[in-house]
PDB file of C-alpha atoms in Angstrom:
ATOM      1  CA  MET D  25     124.670  92.780 110.829  1.00 45.00           C
ATOM      2  CA  PHE D  26     122.385  90.676 113.009  1.00 45.00           C
ATOM      3  CA  SER D  27     123.387  87.375 114.465  1.00 46.00           C
ATOM      4  CA  ASP D  28     120.808  84.594 114.142  1.00 46.00           C
ATOM      5  CA  ARG D  29     119.506  85.456 117.613  1.00 46.00           C
ATOM      6  CA  GLN D  30     119.125  89.163 116.882  1.00 44.00           C
ATOM      7  CA  LYS D  31     117.301  89.018 113.557  1.00 42.00           C
ATOM      8  CA  PRO D  32     113.932  90.725 113.814  1.00 42.00           C
ATOM      9  CA  LYS D  33     110.932  88.503 113.159  1.00 45.00           C
ATOM     10  CA  ALA D  34     108.868  89.704 110.220  1.00 49.00           C
ATOM     11  CA  MET D  35     106.789  88.466 107.353  1.00 48.00           C
ATOM     12  CA  ASN D  36     108.722  86.996 104.405  1.00 48.00           C
ATOM     13  CA  GLU D  37     109.362  90.334 102.732  1.00 48.00           C
ATOM     14  CA  ILE D  38     110.717  91.436  99.384  1.00 47.00           C
ATOM     15  CA  GLY D  39     112.050  94.981  99.452  1.00 48.00           C
ATOM     16  CA  GLY D  40     111.034  95.362 103.108  1.00 50.00           C
ATOM     17  CA  GLN D  41     107.283  95.050 102.527  1.00 65.00           C
ATOM     18  CA  PRO D  42     104.873  92.127 102.110  1.00 77.00           C
ATOM     19  CA  ASN D  43     102.756  92.067  98.941  1.00 88.00           C
ATOM     20  CA  ARG D  44      99.407  93.793  99.498  1.00 90.00           C
ATOM     21  CA  ILE D  45      96.035  94.171  97.855  1.00 91.00           C
ATOM     22  CA  GLU D  46      94.583  97.256  99.494  1.00 93.00           C
ATOM     23  CA  LYS D  47      90.997  97.931 100.572  1.00 92.00           C
ATOM     24  CA  ASN D  48      88.703  99.045  97.709  1.00 92.00           C
ATOM     25  CA  THR D  49      90.840  97.107  95.188  1.00 94.00           C
ATOM     26  CA  LYS D  50      89.321  94.238  93.213  1.00 95.00           C
ATOM     27  CA  ILE D  51      91.496  91.763  91.328  1.00 94.00           C
ATOM     28  CA  LYS D  52      90.419  88.932  89.062  1.00 96.00           C
ATOM     29  CA  GLY D  53      93.173  86.429  88.291  1.00 94.00           C
ATOM     30  CA  ASP D  54      95.869  84.243  89.815  1.00 94.00           C
ATOM     31  CA  ILE D  55      98.768  85.308  92.031  1.00 93.00           C
ATOM     32  CA  ILE D  56     102.015  83.363  92.450  1.00 92.00           C
ATOM     33  CA  SER D  57     104.579  84.703  94.904  1.00 89.00           C
ATOM     34  CA  GLU D  58     107.454  83.559  97.080  1.00 88.00           C
ATOM     35  CA  ALA D  59     106.698  86.294  99.607  1.00 90.00           C
ATOM     36  CA  ASP D  60     103.907  86.814 102.118  1.00 93.00           C
ATOM     37  CA  PHE D  61     100.664  88.279 100.863  1.00 93.00           C
ATOM     38  CA  ARG D  62      98.075  90.469 102.604  1.00 94.00           C
ATOM     39  CA  ILE D  63      94.630  90.946 101.087  1.00 96.00           C
ATOM     40  CA  ASP D  64      92.464  93.796 102.357  1.00 96.00           C
ATOM     41  CA  GLY D  65      90.547  94.086  99.085  1.00 95.00           C
ATOM     42  CA  LYS D  66      88.748  91.478  96.980  1.00 96.00           C
ATOM     43  CA  LEU D  67      90.365  88.696  94.944  1.00 96.00           C
ATOM     44  CA  ASP D  68      88.515  86.404  92.567  1.00 97.00           C
ATOM     45  CA  GLY D  69      91.217  83.893  91.719  1.00 96.00           C
ATOM     46  CA  ASN D  70      93.984  81.757  93.161  1.00 96.00           C
ATOM     47  CA  VAL D  71      96.962  82.520  95.400  1.00 95.00           C
ATOM     48  CA  LYS D  72     100.028  80.302  95.635  1.00 95.00           C
ATOM     49  CA  THR D  73     102.892  81.320  97.912  1.00 93.00           C
ATOM     50  CA  SER D  74     105.681  79.719  99.888  1.00 92.00           C
ATOM     51  CA  GLY D  75     104.959  82.275 102.606  1.00 92.00           C
ATOM     52  CA  LYS D  76     101.998  83.450 104.668  1.00 95.00           C
ATOM     53  CA  VAL D  77      98.602  84.699 103.475  1.00 96.00           C
ATOM     54  CA  VAL D  78      96.726  87.247 105.578  1.00 96.00           C
ATOM     55  CA  ILE D  79      93.137  88.171 104.773  1.00 97.00           C
ATOM     56  CA  GLY D  80      92.322  91.423 106.567  1.00 96.00           C
ATOM     57  CA  LYS D  81      88.948  92.189 108.148  1.00 96.00           C
ATOM     58  CA  ASP D  82      87.607  93.738 104.912  1.00 95.00           C
ATOM     59  CA  GLY D  83      89.394  91.233 102.670  1.00 96.00           C
ATOM     60  CA  TYR D  84      87.693  88.523 100.603  1.00 97.00           C
ATOM     61  CA  ILE D  85      89.060  85.707  98.452  1.00 97.00           C
ATOM     62  CA  HIS D  86      86.988  83.462  96.207  1.00 98.00           C
ATOM     63  CA  GLY D  87      89.225  80.746  94.764  1.00 97.00           C
ATOM     64  CA  LYS D  88      92.067  78.461  95.782  1.00 97.00           C
ATOM     65  CA  VAL D  89      94.807  79.444  98.228  1.00 97.00           C
ATOM     66  CA  GLU D  90      97.987  77.403  98.765  1.00 97.00           C
ATOM     67  CA  CYS D  91     100.375  78.651 101.448  1.00 96.00           C
ATOM     68  CA  VAL D  92     102.464  77.696 104.488  1.00 95.00           C
ATOM     69  CA  ASN D  93     100.556  79.751 107.101  1.00 96.00           C
ATOM     70  CA  ALA D  94      97.376  81.831 106.989  1.00 97.00           C
ATOM     71  CA  ASP D  95      95.693  84.373 109.273  1.00 97.00           C
ATOM     72  CA  ILE D  96      92.114  85.149 108.325  1.00 97.00           C
ATOM     73  CA  GLU D  97      90.001  88.000 109.699  1.00 97.00           C
ATOM     74  CA  GLY D  98      87.859  88.499 106.602  1.00 97.00           C
ATOM     75  CA  SER D  99      86.052  86.107 104.258  1.00 97.00           C
ATOM     76  CA  PHE D 100      87.142  83.136 102.196  1.00 98.00           C
ATOM     77  CA  ASN D 101      85.174  80.891  99.839  1.00 98.00           C
ATOM     78  CA  GLY D 102      86.882  78.052  97.997  1.00 97.00           C
ATOM     79  CA  GLU D 103      89.726  75.613  98.561  1.00 97.00           C
ATOM     80  CA  LEU D 104      92.288  76.440 101.251  1.00 97.00           C
ATOM     81  CA  LEU D 105      95.518  74.396 101.500  1.00 97.00           C
ATOM     82  CA  VAL D 106      97.715  75.420 104.457  1.00 96.00           C
ATOM     83  CA  SER D 107     100.785  73.266 105.077  1.00 96.00           C
ATOM     84  CA  ASP D 108     101.293  74.512 108.667  1.00 96.00           C
ATOM     85  CA  LEU D 109      99.051  76.817 110.764  1.00 96.00           C
ATOM     86  CA  LEU D 110      95.667  78.295 109.854  1.00 97.00           C
ATOM     87  CA  SER D 111      94.515  80.929 112.338  1.00 97.00           C
ATOM     88  CA  LEU D 112      90.874  82.051 112.147  1.00 97.00           C
ATOM     89  CA  LYS D 113      90.021  85.282 113.942  1.00 97.00           C
ATOM     90  CA  ALA D 114      86.590  85.964 115.479  1.00 96.00           C
ATOM     91  CA  SER D 115      85.457  88.031 112.459  1.00 96.00           C
ATOM     92  CA  SER D 116      86.400  85.385 109.858  1.00 97.00           C
ATOM     93  CA  VAL D 117      83.896  83.625 107.591  1.00 97.00           C
ATOM     94  CA  ILE D 118      85.172  80.459 105.885  1.00 97.00           C
ATOM     95  CA  GLU D 119      83.264  78.351 103.350  1.00 97.00           C
ATOM     96  CA  GLY D 120      84.485  75.525 101.138  1.00 97.00           C
ATOM     97  CA  THR D 121      87.177  72.922 101.756  1.00 97.00           C
ATOM     98  CA  VAL D 122      90.185  73.260 104.033  1.00 96.00           C
ATOM     99  CA  THR D 123      93.310  71.093 104.296  1.00 96.00           C
ATOM    100  CA  VAL D 124      95.576  72.080 107.167  1.00 96.00           C
ATOM    101  CA  SER D 125      98.235  70.746 109.519  1.00 96.00           C
ATOM    102  CA  LYS D 126      97.256  72.903 112.540  1.00 95.00           C
ATOM    103  CA  LEU D 127      94.095  74.939 113.137  1.00 94.00           C
ATOM    104  CA  ALA D 128      93.422  77.736 115.639  1.00 95.00           C
ATOM    105  CA  VAL D 129      89.862  79.105 115.803  1.00 94.00           C
ATOM    106  CA  GLU D 130      88.834  82.090 117.913  1.00 95.00           C
ATOM    107  CA  PRO D 131      85.339  82.120 119.436  1.00 95.00           C
ATOM    108  CA  GLY D 132      82.966  83.833 117.029  1.00 95.00           C
ATOM    109  CA  ALA D 133      84.544  82.591 113.808  1.00 96.00           C
ATOM    110  CA  THR D 134      82.196  81.159 111.178  1.00 95.00           C
ATOM    111  CA  PHE D 135      83.691  77.954 109.758  1.00 94.00           C
ATOM    112  CA  ASN D 136      81.363  76.185 107.318  1.00 94.00           C
ATOM    113  CA  ALA D 137      83.867  73.955 105.569  1.00 94.00           C
ATOM    114  CA  SER D 138      84.893  70.364 105.217  1.00 95.00           C
ATOM    115  CA  CYS D 139      88.267  70.148 106.911  1.00 93.00           C
ATOM    116  CA  THR D 140      91.081  67.623 106.609  1.00 94.00           C
ATOM    117  CA  MET D 141      93.707  67.949 109.319  1.00 91.00           C
ATOM    118  CA  GLY D 142      96.981  66.139 109.566  1.00 81.00           C
ATOM    119  CA  GLY D 143     100.688  66.190 108.967  1.00 61.00           C
ATOM    120  CA  LYS D 144     102.345  67.520 105.839  1.00 51.00           C
ATOM    121  CA  LYS D 145     102.219  64.080 104.238  1.00 48.00           C
ATOM    122  CA  GLY D 146      98.429  64.239 104.010  1.00 41.00           C
ATOM    123  CA  SER D 147      97.710  61.540 106.576  1.00 40.00           C
ATOM    124  CA  GLY D 148      95.096  63.173 108.722  1.00 42.00           C
ATOM    125  CA  ASN D 149      91.657  62.979 110.179  1.00 44.00           C
ATOM    126  CA  ASN D 150      88.579  64.253 108.423  1.00 43.00           C
ATOM    127  CA  VAL D 151      86.888  66.684 110.740  1.00 43.00           C
ATOM    128  CA  GLY D 152      83.761  68.665 109.945  1.00 42.00           C
ATOM    129  CA  PHE D 153      83.326  72.022 111.666  1.00 42.00           C
ATOM    130  CA  LYS D 154      80.161  74.046 111.474  1.00 41.00           C
ATOM    131  CA  SER D 155      79.190  77.318 113.045  1.00 39.00           C
ATOM    132  CA  SER D 156      76.147  79.084 111.676  1.00 38.00           C
ATOM    133  CA  ASN D 157      76.269  82.007 114.080  1.00 39.00           C
ATOM    134  CA  SER D 158      79.159  84.464 114.114  1.00 37.00           C
ATOM    135  CA  ASN D 159      78.746  84.745 117.897  1.00 37.00           C
ATOM    136  CA  GLU D 160      79.300  81.038 118.350  1.00 40.00           C
ATOM    137  CA  THR D 161      82.482  79.011 118.595  1.00 40.00           C
ATOM    138  CA  ALA D 162      83.088  76.603 115.730  1.00 48.00           C
ATOM    139  CA  LYS D 163      82.068  73.105 116.775  1.00 42.00           C
ATOM    140  CA  ALA D 164      83.199  69.705 115.608  1.00 42.00           C
ATOM    141  CA  SER D 165      80.327  67.666 114.249  1.00 36.00           C
TER     142      SER D 165
END
């Protein structure tokens, strides 16, 4: 067995694999999971997990997402509640409302959302970010 130092770092997995919605798959409805979730297809609904949500480059979610961490390469439209780190890749397109503790935005990301940042207790600063061009870094306004 592994000692605490030797345990491999991986997504919160059940059965060795994170939950996945593959490319060319469309789902309408709500998902509740204790494991990490990766979306490469399209979801019209809500996701609630005590793990991490990853939206792949071809992935799209329209709805509400509640999670601990999120990495977004694809598109999101709705309400995003991330209790720790939200990482937006250059290809990401975000619209709606975002509540997050920490935010990392790569140059090129499109972030058209009202954003509340702060600690886990909800005491944070309201910050508005807008980037209308996918070749432009998100800017505080």
